[in-house]
């Protein structure tokens, strides 16, 4: 595996652009309900839409997969998970997403980053194999 660790896989640029556009649309709809809502429930729903839109945008910019020397970290806005390299057997692409086979026979699905799934799989598989050497 070429390159130095830690290796970070972030959300790709086109996904970030789509997320910004979606946030603008969702927050605009929320603002409409806040300003023109006839009932308190409409206004509360508008505030919730604005919050979810901004939260989704922040999550897009914060989310990443980090390959460290001996562990894999999956980071999102509300959750951070760490897995030791020794827990994994192999990696494959299933349905466009990278999944890792764990030694206990279960599969761990990694979040999509918008990057080439096969490239991400190859990098992670080489990282797993390097740990066995």
PDB file of C-alpha atoms in Angstrom, residues 17-133:
ATOM      1  CA  UNK A  17     -22.230  20.555  -3.645  1.00  0.00           C
ATOM      2  CA  UNK A  18     -25.439  18.493  -3.700  1.00  0.00           C
ATOM      3  CA  UNK A  19     -25.600  18.752   0.097  1.00  0.00           C
ATOM      4  CA  UNK A  20     -25.272  22.559  -0.022  1.00  0.00           C
ATOM      5  CA  UNK A  21     -28.050  22.798  -2.626  1.00  0.00           C
ATOM      6  CA  UNK A  22     -30.270  20.468  -0.591  1.00  0.00           C
ATOM      7  CA  UNK A  23     -29.627  22.487   2.550  1.00  0.00           C
ATOM      8  CA  UNK A  24     -30.604  25.712   0.798  1.00  0.00           C
ATOM      9  CA  UNK A  25     -33.863  24.137  -0.413  1.00  0.00           C
ATOM     10  CA  UNK A  26     -34.754  22.544   2.931  1.00  0.00           C
ATOM     11  CA  UNK A  27     -33.931  25.639   4.992  1.00  0.00           C
ATOM     12  CA  UNK A  28     -35.884  27.828   2.561  1.00  0.00           C
ATOM     13  CA  UNK A  29     -38.909  25.583   2.987  1.00  0.00           C
ATOM     14  CA  UNK A  30     -38.428  25.711   6.751  1.00  0.00           C
ATOM     15  CA  UNK A  31     -38.144  29.495   6.712  1.00  0.00           C
ATOM     16  CA  UNK A  32     -41.382  29.697   4.735  1.00  0.00           C
ATOM     17  CA  UNK A  33     -43.198  27.725   7.430  1.00  0.00           C
ATOM     18  CA  UNK A  34     -41.638  29.852  10.187  1.00  0.00           C
ATOM     19  CA  UNK A  35     -42.657  33.137   8.546  1.00  0.00           C
ATOM     20  CA  UNK A  36     -46.017  32.193   7.040  1.00  0.00           C
ATOM     21  CA  UNK A  37     -47.114  29.351   9.313  1.00  0.00           C
ATOM     22  CA  UNK A  38     -50.711  29.801  10.428  1.00  0.00           C
ATOM     23  CA  UNK A  39     -50.344  27.499  13.423  1.00  0.00           C
ATOM     24  CA  UNK A  40     -47.654  27.027  16.039  1.00  0.00           C
ATOM     25  CA  UNK A  41     -47.123  23.457  14.792  1.00  0.00           C
ATOM     26  CA  UNK A  42     -46.213  24.752  11.310  1.00  0.00           C
ATOM     27  CA  UNK A  43     -43.688  27.152  12.811  1.00  0.00           C
ATOM     28  CA  UNK A  44     -42.178  24.427  14.976  1.00  0.00           C
ATOM     29  CA  UNK A  45     -41.953  22.167  11.908  1.00  0.00           C
ATOM     30  CA  UNK A  46     -40.205  24.958  10.009  1.00  0.00           C
ATOM     31  CA  UNK A  47     -37.602  25.340  12.747  1.00  0.00           C
ATOM     32  CA  UNK A  48     -37.108  21.550  12.736  1.00  0.00           C
ATOM     33  CA  UNK A  49     -36.591  21.577   8.944  1.00  0.00           C
ATOM     34  CA  UNK A  50     -33.987  24.304   9.266  1.00  0.00           C
ATOM     35  CA  UNK A  51     -32.213  22.359  12.025  1.00  0.00           C
ATOM     36  CA  UNK A  52     -32.211  19.100  10.072  1.00  0.00           C
ATOM     37  CA  UNK A  53     -30.987  20.827   6.928  1.00  0.00           C
ATOM     38  CA  UNK A  54     -28.078  22.507   8.680  1.00  0.00           C
ATOM     39  CA  UNK A  55     -27.289  19.325  10.643  1.00  0.00           C
ATOM     40  CA  UNK A  56     -27.161  17.304   7.432  1.00  0.00           C
ATOM     41  CA  UNK A  57     -24.815  19.812   5.832  1.00  0.00           C
ATOM     42  CA  UNK A  58     -22.475  19.795   8.833  1.00  0.00           C
ATOM     43  CA  UNK A  59     -22.529  15.979   8.869  1.00  0.00           C
ATOM     44  CA  UNK A  60     -21.510  15.918   5.201  1.00  0.00           C
ATOM     45  CA  UNK A  61     -18.466  18.071   5.905  1.00  0.00           C
ATOM     46  CA  UNK A  62     -17.501  16.237   9.133  1.00  0.00           C
ATOM     47  CA  UNK A  63     -17.969  12.596   8.049  1.00  0.00           C
ATOM     48  CA  UNK A  64     -14.878  10.599   7.132  1.00  0.00           C
ATOM     49  CA  UNK A  65     -13.212   7.197   7.276  1.00  0.00           C
ATOM     50  CA  UNK A  66      -9.716   7.176   8.747  1.00  0.00           C
ATOM     51  CA  UNK A  67      -7.216   4.348   8.312  1.00  0.00           C
ATOM     52  CA  UNK A  68      -4.625   4.539  11.057  1.00  0.00           C
ATOM     53  CA  UNK A  69      -1.696   2.220  11.637  1.00  0.00           C
ATOM     54  CA  UNK A  70      -3.670  -0.322  13.686  1.00  0.00           C
ATOM     55  CA  UNK A  71      -7.290   0.834  13.571  1.00  0.00           C
ATOM     56  CA  UNK A  72     -10.094   2.052  11.351  1.00  0.00           C
ATOM     57  CA  UNK A  73     -12.165   5.007  12.533  1.00  0.00           C
ATOM     58  CA  UNK A  74     -15.551   5.982  11.123  1.00  0.00           C
ATOM     59  CA  UNK A  75     -16.440   9.551  12.110  1.00  0.00           C
ATOM     60  CA  UNK A  76     -19.768  11.333  11.660  1.00  0.00           C
ATOM     61  CA  UNK A  77     -21.430  14.296  13.335  1.00  0.00           C
ATOM     62  CA  UNK A  78     -22.993  12.301  16.164  1.00  0.00           C
ATOM     63  CA  UNK A  79     -20.933   9.108  16.256  1.00  0.00           C
ATOM     64  CA  UNK A  80     -17.325   7.958  16.311  1.00  0.00           C
ATOM     65  CA  UNK A  81     -16.514   4.278  16.006  1.00  0.00           C
ATOM     66  CA  UNK A  82     -13.077   2.655  16.142  1.00  0.00           C
ATOM     67  CA  UNK A  83     -12.285  -0.874  14.977  1.00  0.00           C
ATOM     68  CA  UNK A  84      -8.922  -2.628  15.394  1.00  0.00           C
ATOM     69  CA  UNK A  85      -7.312  -3.880  12.191  1.00  0.00           C
ATOM     70  CA  UNK A  86      -7.130  -7.384  13.659  1.00  0.00           C
ATOM     71  CA  UNK A  87     -10.975  -7.622  13.558  1.00  0.00           C
ATOM     72  CA  UNK A  88     -11.085  -7.784   9.739  1.00  0.00           C
ATOM     73  CA  UNK A  89     -10.536 -10.579   7.230  1.00  0.00           C
ATOM     74  CA  UNK A  90     -11.166  -8.865   3.888  1.00  0.00           C
ATOM     75  CA  UNK A  91     -12.965  -6.085   2.042  1.00  0.00           C
ATOM     76  CA  UNK A  92     -15.306  -6.108  -0.940  1.00  0.00           C
ATOM     77  CA  UNK A  93     -17.684  -3.832  -2.817  1.00  0.00           C
ATOM     78  CA  UNK A  94     -21.337  -4.779  -2.415  1.00  0.00           C
ATOM     79  CA  UNK A  95     -24.014  -2.661  -4.055  1.00  0.00           C
ATOM     80  CA  UNK A  96     -21.637   0.245  -4.568  1.00  0.00           C
ATOM     81  CA  UNK A  97     -20.553   0.360  -0.910  1.00  0.00           C
ATOM     82  CA  UNK A  98     -17.436  -1.011   0.718  1.00  0.00           C
ATOM     83  CA  UNK A  99     -18.112  -3.770   3.244  1.00  0.00           C
ATOM     84  CA  UNK A 100     -15.562  -5.432   5.485  1.00  0.00           C
ATOM     85  CA  UNK A 101     -15.748  -9.050   6.609  1.00  0.00           C
ATOM     86  CA  UNK A 102     -15.059  -9.383  10.290  1.00  0.00           C
ATOM     87  CA  UNK A 103     -13.386 -12.410  11.848  1.00  0.00           C
ATOM     88  CA  UNK A 104     -16.613 -13.243  13.696  1.00  0.00           C
ATOM     89  CA  UNK A 105     -18.351 -13.715  10.322  1.00  0.00           C
ATOM     90  CA  UNK A 106     -20.344 -10.473  10.393  1.00  0.00           C
ATOM     91  CA  UNK A 107     -20.046  -7.684   7.849  1.00  0.00           C
ATOM     92  CA  UNK A 108     -19.321  -4.025   8.540  1.00  0.00           C
ATOM     93  CA  UNK A 109     -20.706  -1.625   5.949  1.00  0.00           C
ATOM     94  CA  UNK A 110     -18.740   1.580   5.568  1.00  0.00           C
ATOM     95  CA  UNK A 111     -20.568   4.794   4.751  1.00  0.00           C
ATOM     96  CA  UNK A 112     -20.407   5.956   1.163  1.00  0.00           C
ATOM     97  CA  UNK A 113     -17.999   8.784   0.427  1.00  0.00           C
ATOM     98  CA  UNK A 114     -18.810   9.377  -3.215  1.00  0.00           C
ATOM     99  CA  UNK A 115     -15.297   8.285  -4.123  1.00  0.00           C
ATOM    100  CA  UNK A 116     -14.545   5.325  -6.367  1.00  0.00           C
ATOM    101  CA  UNK A 117     -15.711   2.377  -4.233  1.00  0.00           C
ATOM    102  CA  UNK A 118     -13.263  -0.031  -5.829  1.00  0.00           C
ATOM    103  CA  UNK A 119     -10.332   2.281  -5.085  1.00  0.00           C
ATOM    104  CA  UNK A 120     -11.427   2.623  -1.443  1.00  0.00           C
ATOM    105  CA  UNK A 121     -11.882  -1.159  -1.219  1.00  0.00           C
ATOM    106  CA  UNK A 122      -8.420  -1.818  -2.662  1.00  0.00           C
ATOM    107  CA  UNK A 123      -6.772   0.579  -0.223  1.00  0.00           C
ATOM    108  CA  UNK A 124      -8.582  -0.891   2.786  1.00  0.00           C
ATOM    109  CA  UNK A 125      -7.956  -4.481   1.656  1.00  0.00           C
ATOM    110  CA  UNK A 126      -4.220  -3.748   1.309  1.00  0.00           C
ATOM    111  CA  UNK A 127      -4.285  -2.189   4.786  1.00  0.00           C
ATOM    112  CA  UNK A 128      -5.921  -5.357   6.191  1.00  0.00           C
ATOM    113  CA  UNK A 129      -3.367  -7.614   4.445  1.00  0.00           C
ATOM    114  CA  UNK A 130      -0.494  -5.471   5.701  1.00  0.00           C
ATOM    115  CA  UNK A 131      -1.640  -6.143   9.259  1.00  0.00           C
ATOM    116  CA  UNK A 132      -1.360  -9.906   8.731  1.00  0.00           C
ATOM    117  CA  UNK A 133       2.247  -9.700   7.493  1.00  0.00           C
TER     118      UNK A 133
END
